[in-house]
PDB file of C-alpha atoms in Angstrom:
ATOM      1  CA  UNK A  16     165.837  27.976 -85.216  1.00  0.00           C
ATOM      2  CA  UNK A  17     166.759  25.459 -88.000  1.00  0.00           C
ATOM      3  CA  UNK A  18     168.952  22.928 -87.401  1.00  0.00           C
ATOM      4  CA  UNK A  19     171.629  22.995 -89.838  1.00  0.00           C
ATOM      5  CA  UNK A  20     173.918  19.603 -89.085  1.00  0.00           C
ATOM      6  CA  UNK A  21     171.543  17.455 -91.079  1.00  0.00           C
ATOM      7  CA  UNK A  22     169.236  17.563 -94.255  1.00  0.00           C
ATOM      8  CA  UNK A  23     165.951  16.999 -92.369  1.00  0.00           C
ATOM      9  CA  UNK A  24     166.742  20.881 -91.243  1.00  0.00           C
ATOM     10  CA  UNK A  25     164.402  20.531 -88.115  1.00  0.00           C
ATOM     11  CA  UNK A  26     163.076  23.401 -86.738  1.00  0.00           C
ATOM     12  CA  UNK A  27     163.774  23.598 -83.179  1.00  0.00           C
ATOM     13  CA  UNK A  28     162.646  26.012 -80.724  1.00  0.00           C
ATOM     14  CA  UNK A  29     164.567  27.343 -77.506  1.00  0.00           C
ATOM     15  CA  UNK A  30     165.506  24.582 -75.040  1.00  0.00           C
ATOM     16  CA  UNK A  31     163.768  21.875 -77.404  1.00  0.00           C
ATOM     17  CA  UNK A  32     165.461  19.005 -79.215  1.00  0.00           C
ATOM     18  CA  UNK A  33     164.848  17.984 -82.326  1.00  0.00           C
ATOM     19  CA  UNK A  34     163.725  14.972 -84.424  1.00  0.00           C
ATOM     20  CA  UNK A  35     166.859  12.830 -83.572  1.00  0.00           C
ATOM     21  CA  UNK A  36     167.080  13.971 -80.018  1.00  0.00           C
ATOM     22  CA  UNK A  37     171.050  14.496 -80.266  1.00  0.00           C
ATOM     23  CA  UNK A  38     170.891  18.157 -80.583  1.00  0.00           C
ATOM     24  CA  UNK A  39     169.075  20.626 -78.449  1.00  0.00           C
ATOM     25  CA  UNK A  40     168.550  24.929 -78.761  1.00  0.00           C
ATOM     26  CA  UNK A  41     170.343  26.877 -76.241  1.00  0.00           C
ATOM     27  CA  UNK A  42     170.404  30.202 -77.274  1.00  0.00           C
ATOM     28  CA  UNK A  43     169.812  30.000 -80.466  1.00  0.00           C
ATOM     29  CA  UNK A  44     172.729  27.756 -81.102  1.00  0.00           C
ATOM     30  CA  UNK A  45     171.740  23.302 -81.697  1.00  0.00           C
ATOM     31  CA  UNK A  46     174.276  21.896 -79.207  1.00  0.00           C
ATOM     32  CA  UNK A  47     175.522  18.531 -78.805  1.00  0.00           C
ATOM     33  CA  UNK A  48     173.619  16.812 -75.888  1.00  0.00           C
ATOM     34  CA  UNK A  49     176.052  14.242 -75.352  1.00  0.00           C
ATOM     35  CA  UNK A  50     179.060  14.747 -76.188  1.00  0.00           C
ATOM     36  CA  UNK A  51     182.382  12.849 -75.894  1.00  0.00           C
ATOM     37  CA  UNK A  52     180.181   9.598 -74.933  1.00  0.00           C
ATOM     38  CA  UNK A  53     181.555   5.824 -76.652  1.00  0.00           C
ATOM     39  CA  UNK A  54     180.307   2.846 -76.759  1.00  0.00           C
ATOM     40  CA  UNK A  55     183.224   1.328 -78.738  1.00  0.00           C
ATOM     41  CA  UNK A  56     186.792   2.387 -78.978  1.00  0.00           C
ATOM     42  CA  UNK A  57     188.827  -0.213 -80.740  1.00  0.00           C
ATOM     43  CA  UNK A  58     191.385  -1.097 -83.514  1.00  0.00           C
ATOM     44  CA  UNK A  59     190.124  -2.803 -86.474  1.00  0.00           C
ATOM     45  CA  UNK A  60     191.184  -3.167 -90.142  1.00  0.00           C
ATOM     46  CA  UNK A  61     190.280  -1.006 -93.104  1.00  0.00           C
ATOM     47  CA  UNK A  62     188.003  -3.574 -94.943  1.00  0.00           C
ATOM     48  CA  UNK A  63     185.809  -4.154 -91.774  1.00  0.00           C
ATOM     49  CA  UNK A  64     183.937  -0.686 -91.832  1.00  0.00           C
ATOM     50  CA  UNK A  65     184.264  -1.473 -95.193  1.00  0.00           C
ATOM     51  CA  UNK A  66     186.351   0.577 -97.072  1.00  0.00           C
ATOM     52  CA  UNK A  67     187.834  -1.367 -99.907  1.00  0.00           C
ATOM     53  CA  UNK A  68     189.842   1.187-101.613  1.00  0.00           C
ATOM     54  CA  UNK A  69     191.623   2.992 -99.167  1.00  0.00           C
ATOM     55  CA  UNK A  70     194.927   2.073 -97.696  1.00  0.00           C
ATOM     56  CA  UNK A  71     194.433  -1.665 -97.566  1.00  0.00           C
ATOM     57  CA  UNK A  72     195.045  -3.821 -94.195  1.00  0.00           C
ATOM     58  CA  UNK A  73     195.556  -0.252 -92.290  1.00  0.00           C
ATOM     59  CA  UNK A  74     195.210  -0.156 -88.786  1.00  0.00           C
ATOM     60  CA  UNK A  75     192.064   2.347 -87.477  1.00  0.00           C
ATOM     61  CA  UNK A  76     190.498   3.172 -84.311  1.00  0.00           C
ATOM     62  CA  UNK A  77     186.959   2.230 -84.515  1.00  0.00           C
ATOM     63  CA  UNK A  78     184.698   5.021 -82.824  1.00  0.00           C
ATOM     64  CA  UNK A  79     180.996   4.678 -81.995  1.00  0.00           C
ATOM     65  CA  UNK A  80     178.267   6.334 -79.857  1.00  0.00           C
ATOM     66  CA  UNK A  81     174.868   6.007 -79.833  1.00  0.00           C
ATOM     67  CA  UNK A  82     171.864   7.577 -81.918  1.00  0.00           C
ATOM     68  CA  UNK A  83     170.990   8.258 -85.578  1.00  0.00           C
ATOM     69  CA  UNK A  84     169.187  11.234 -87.517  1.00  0.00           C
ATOM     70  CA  UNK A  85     167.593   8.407 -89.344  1.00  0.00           C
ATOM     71  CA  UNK A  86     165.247   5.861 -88.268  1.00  0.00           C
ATOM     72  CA  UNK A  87     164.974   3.207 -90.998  1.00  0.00           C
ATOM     73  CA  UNK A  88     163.395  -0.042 -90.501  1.00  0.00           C
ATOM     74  CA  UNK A  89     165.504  -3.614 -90.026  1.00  0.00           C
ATOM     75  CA  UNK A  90     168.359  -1.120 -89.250  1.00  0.00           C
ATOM     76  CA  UNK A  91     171.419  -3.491 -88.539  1.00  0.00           C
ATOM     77  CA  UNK A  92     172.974  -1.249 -86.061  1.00  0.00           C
ATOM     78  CA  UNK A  93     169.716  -0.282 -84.445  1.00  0.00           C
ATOM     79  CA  UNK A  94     170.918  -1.670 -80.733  1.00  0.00           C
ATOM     80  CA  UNK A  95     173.390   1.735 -81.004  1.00  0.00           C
ATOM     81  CA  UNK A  96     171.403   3.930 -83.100  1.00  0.00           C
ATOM     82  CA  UNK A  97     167.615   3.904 -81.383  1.00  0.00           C
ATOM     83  CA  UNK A  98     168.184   1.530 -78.402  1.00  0.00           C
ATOM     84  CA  UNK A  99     170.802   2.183 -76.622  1.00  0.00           C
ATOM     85  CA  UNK A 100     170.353   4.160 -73.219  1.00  0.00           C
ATOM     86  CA  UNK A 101     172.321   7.074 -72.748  1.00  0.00           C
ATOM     87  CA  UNK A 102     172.860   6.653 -69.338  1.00  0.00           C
ATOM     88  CA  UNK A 103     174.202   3.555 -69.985  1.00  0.00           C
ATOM     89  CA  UNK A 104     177.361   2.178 -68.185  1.00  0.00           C
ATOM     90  CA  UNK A 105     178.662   0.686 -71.345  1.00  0.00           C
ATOM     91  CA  UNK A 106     179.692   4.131 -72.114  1.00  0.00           C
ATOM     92  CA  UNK A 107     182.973   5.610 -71.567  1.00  0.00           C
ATOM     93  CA  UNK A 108     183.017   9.507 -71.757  1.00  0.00           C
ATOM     94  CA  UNK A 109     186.078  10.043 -73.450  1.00  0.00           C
ATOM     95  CA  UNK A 110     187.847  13.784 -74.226  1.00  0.00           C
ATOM     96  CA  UNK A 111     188.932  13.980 -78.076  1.00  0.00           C
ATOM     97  CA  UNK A 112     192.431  14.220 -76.669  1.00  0.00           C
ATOM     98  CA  UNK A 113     191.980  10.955 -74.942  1.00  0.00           C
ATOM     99  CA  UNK A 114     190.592   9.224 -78.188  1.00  0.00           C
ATOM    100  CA  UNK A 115     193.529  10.847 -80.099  1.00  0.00           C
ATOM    101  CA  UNK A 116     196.089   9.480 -77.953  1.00  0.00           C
ATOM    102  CA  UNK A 117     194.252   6.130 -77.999  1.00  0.00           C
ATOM    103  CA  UNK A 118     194.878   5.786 -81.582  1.00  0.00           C
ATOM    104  CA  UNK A 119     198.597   6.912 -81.235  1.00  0.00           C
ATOM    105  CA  UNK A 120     199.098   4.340 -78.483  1.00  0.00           C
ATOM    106  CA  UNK A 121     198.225   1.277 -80.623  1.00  0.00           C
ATOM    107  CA  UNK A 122     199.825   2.384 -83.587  1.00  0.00           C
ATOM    108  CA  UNK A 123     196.459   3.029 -85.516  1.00  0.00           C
ATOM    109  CA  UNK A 124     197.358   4.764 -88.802  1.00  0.00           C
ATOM    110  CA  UNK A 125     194.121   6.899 -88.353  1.00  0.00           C
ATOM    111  CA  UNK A 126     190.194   7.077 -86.178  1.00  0.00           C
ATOM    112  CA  UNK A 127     187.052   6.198 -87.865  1.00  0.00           C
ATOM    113  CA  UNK A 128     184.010   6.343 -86.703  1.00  0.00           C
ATOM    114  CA  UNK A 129     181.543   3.406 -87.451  1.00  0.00           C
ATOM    115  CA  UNK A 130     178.239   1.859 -86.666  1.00  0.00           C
ATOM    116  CA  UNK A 131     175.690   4.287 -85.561  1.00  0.00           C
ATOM    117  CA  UNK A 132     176.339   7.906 -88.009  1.00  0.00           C
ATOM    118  CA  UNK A 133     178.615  10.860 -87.251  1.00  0.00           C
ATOM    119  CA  UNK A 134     175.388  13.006 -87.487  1.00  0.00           C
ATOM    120  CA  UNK A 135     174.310  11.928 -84.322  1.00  0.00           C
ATOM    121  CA  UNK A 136     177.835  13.096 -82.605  1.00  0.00           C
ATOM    122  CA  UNK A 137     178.870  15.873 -85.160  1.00  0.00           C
ATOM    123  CA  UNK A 138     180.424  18.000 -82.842  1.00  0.00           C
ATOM    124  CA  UNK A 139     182.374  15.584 -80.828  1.00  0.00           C
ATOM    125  CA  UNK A 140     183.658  13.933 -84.419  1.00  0.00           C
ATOM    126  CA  UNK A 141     184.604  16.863 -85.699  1.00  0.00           C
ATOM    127  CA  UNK A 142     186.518  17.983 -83.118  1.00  0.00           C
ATOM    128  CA  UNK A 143     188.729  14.492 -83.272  1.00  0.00           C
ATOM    129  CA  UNK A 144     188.824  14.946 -86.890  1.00  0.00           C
ATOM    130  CA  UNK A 145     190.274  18.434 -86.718  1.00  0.00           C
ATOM    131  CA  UNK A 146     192.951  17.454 -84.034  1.00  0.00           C
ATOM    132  CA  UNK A 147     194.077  13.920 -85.368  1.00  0.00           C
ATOM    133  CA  UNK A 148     194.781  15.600 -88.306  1.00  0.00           C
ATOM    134  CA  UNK A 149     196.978  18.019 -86.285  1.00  0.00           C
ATOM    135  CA  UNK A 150     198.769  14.605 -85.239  1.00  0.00           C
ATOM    136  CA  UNK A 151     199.140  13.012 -88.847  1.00  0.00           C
ATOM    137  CA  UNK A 152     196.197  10.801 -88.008  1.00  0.00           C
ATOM    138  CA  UNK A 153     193.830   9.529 -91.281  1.00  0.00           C
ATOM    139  CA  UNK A 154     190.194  10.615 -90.449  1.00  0.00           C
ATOM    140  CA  UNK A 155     186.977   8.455 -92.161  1.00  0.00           C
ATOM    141  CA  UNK A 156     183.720   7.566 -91.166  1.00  0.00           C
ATOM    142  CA  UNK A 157     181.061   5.433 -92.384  1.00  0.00           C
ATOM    143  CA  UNK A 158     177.458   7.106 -92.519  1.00  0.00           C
ATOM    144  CA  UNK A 159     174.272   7.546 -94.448  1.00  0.00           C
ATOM    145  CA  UNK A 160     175.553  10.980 -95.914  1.00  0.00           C
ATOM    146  CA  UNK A 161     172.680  13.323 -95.226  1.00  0.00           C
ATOM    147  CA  UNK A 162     174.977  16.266 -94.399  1.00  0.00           C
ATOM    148  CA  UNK A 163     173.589  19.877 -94.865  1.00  0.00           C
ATOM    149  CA  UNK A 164     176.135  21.894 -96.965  1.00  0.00           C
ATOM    150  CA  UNK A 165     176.940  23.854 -94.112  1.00  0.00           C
ATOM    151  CA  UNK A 166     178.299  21.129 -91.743  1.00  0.00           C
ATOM    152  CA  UNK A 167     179.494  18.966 -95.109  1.00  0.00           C
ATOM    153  CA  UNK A 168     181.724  21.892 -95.325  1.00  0.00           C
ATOM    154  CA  UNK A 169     183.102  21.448 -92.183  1.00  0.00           C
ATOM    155  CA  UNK A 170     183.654  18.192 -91.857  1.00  0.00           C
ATOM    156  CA  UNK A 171     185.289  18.056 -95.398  1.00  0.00           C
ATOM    157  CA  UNK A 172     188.693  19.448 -94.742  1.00  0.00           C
ATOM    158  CA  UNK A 173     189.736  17.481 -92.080  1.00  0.00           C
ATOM    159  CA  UNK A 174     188.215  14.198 -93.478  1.00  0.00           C
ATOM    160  CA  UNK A 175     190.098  11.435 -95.778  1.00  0.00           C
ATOM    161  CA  UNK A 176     187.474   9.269 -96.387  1.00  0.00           C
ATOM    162  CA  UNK A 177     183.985   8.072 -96.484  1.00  0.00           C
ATOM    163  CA  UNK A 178     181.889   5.418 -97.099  1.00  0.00           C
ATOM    164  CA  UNK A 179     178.027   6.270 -97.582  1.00  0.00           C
ATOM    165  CA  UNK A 180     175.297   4.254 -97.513  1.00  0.00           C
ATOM    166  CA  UNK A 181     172.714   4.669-100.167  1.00  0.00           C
ATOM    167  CA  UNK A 182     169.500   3.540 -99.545  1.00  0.00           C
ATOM    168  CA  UNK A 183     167.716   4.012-102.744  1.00  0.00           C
ATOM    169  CA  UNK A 184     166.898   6.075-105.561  1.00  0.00           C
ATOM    170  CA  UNK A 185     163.878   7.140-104.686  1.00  0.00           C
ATOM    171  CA  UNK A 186     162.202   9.784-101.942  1.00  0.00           C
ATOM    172  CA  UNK A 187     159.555   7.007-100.484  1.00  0.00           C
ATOM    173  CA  UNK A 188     162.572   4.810 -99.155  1.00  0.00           C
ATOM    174  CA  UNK A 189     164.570   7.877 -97.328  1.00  0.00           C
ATOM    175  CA  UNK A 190     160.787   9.194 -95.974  1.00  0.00           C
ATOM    176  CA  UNK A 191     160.595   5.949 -94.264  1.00  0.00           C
ATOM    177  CA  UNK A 192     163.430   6.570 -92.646  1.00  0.00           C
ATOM    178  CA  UNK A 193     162.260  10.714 -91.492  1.00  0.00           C
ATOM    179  CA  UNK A 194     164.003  12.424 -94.555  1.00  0.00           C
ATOM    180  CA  UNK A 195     162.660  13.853 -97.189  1.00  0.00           C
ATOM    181  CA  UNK A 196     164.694  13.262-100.385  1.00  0.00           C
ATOM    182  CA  UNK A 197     167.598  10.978-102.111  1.00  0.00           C
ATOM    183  CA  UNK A 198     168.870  13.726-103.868  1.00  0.00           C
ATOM    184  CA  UNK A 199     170.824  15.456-101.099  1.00  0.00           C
ATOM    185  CA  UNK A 200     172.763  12.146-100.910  1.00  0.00           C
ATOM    186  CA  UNK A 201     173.806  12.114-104.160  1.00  0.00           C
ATOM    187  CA  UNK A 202     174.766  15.613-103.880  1.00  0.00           C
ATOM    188  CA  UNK A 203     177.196  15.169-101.283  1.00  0.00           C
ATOM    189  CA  UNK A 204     178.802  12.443-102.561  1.00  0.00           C
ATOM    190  CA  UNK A 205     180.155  14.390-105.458  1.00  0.00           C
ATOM    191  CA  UNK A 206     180.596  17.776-102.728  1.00  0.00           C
ATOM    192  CA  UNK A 207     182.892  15.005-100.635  1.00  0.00           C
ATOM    193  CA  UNK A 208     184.798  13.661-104.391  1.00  0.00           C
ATOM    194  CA  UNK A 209     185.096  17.557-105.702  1.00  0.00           C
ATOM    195  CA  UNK A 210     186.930  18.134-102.083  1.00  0.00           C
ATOM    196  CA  UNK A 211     189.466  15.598-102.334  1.00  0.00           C
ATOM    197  CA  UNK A 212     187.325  12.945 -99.885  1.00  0.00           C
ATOM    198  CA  UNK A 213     187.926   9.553-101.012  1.00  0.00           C
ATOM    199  CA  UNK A 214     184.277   8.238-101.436  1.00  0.00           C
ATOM    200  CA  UNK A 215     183.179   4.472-101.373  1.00  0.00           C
ATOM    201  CA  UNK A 216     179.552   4.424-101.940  1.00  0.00           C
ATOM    202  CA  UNK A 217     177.442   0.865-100.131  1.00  0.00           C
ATOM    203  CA  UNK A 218     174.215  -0.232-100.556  1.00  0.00           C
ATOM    204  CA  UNK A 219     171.965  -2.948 -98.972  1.00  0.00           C
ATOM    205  CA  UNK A 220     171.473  -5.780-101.489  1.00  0.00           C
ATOM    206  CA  UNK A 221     167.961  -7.795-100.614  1.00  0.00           C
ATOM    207  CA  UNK A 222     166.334 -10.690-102.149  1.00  0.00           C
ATOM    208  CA  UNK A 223     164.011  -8.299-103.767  1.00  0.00           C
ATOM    209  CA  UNK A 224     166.186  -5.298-104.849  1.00  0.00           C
ATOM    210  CA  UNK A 225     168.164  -6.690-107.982  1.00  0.00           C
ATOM    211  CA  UNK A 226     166.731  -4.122-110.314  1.00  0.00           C
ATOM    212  CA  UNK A 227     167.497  -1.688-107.726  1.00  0.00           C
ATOM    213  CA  UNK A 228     171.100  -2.244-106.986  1.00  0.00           C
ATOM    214  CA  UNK A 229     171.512  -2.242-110.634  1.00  0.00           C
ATOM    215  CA  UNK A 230     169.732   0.640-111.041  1.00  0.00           C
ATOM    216  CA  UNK A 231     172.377   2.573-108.531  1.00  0.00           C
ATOM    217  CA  UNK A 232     175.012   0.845-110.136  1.00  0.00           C
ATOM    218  CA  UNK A 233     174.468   2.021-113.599  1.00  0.00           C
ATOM    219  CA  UNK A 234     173.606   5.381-112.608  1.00  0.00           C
ATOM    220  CA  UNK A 235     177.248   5.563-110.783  1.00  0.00           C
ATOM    221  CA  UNK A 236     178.542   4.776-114.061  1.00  0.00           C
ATOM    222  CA  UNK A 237     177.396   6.847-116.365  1.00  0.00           C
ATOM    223  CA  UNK A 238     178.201   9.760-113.838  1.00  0.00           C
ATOM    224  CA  UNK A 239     181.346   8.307-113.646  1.00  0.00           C
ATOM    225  CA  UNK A 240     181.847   8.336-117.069  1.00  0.00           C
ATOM    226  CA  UNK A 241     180.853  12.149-117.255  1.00  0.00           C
ATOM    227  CA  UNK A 242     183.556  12.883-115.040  1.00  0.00           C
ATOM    228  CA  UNK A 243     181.094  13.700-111.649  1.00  0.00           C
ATOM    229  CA  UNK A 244     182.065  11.825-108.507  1.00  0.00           C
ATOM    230  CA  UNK A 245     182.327   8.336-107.437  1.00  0.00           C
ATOM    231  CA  UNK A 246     184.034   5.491-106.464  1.00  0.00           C
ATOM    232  CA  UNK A 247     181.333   2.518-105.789  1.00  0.00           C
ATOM    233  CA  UNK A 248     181.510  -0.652-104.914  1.00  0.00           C
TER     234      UNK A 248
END
């Protein structure tokens, strides 16, 4: 079957994994293969994940596991998303109830998950989204936005914010990484704006990228000015 939870749309046959090796076939349904697992669960401030724009100085439960659907190279979280062992004691399996509570305990205004992407633990984030909403909890995460349509559409409703990481504007950067195109980014960035998501947009700014960072910048702009998504910063 295809995977559907990310744009590289692996096709996975029964009782294989695919290209990220987070998801596996079990009759004929991609299932989380491990689920509920954290490396970090702690309170941090809005402008540390960063989101600049979005309820300043609040108080958020910072959520990670381990894995990515993208392999780029100089990755600065790559210790979490390619190296980390899964069997690892430093992770706490954790119910979404338990993580819920977590944030209610220390007063968090809301759970964000951080560090390695939500793609790699859609499932298990979706399932916190959808109940801290239930408990008046703000949702967010910060990822490299390479949602299919089908699980955007998921995740959307029960999501406040999001910060995506662009890598470029061009397909040779994200096939470095395993994907195939830029565009799907930039689609979802104005699916996430058209569906209420607040959307901070980051990119990595190099010694040799000017012309590339303006490039993005510009182009947010003048899509901006057309009235399409985004907030960018």
């Amino acid at each position: 079957m295809i995977c559907s939870i990310c744009e590289r749309r692996c096709r996975v046959e029964e009782n294989n994994i695919g290209a990220c090796g987070r998801y596996q076939c079990h009759n004929n349904t991609m299932i989380e293969r491990f689920p509920n697992s954290y490396l970090v669960v702690a309170p941090i401030s809005a402008e540390t994940m960063p989101v600049l724009h979005f309820h300043p100085r609040a108080k958020f439960l910072q959520i990670s596991t381990t894995g990515c659907n993208f392999d780029c190279l100089g990755c600065i979280s790559t210790v979490v998303a390619k190296e980390m062992d899964v069997q690892s004691p430093a992770l706490k399996k954790l119910s979404p109830i338990q993580i819920v509570n977590k944030a209610l305990e220390q007063e968090c205004d809301g759970i964000a998950f951080l560090m390695n992407d939500p793609l790699a633990s859609f499932y298990s984030f979706l399932e916190i989204c959808t109940l801290a909403k239930e408990c008046g909890l703000l949702t967010g995460c910060s990822t490299n936005g390479y949602f299919t349509p089908e699980s955007l559409n998921l995740l959307a409703p029960h999501l406040d914010f999001v910060n995506i990481g662009l890598k470029g504007l061009c397909n040779d950067v994200y096939k470095s990484c395993g994907a195939n195109s830029y565009k799907p980014v930039l689609r979802n960035i104005e699916l996430f704006y058209r569906k209420g998501v607040h959307v901070e947009v980051a990119c990595i700014h190099k010694k040799d990228n000017d012309d590339e960072v303006l490039a993005i910048a510009k182009d947010f702009k003048r899509d901006s000015a057309s009235n399409h998504a985004v907030y960018s910063h």
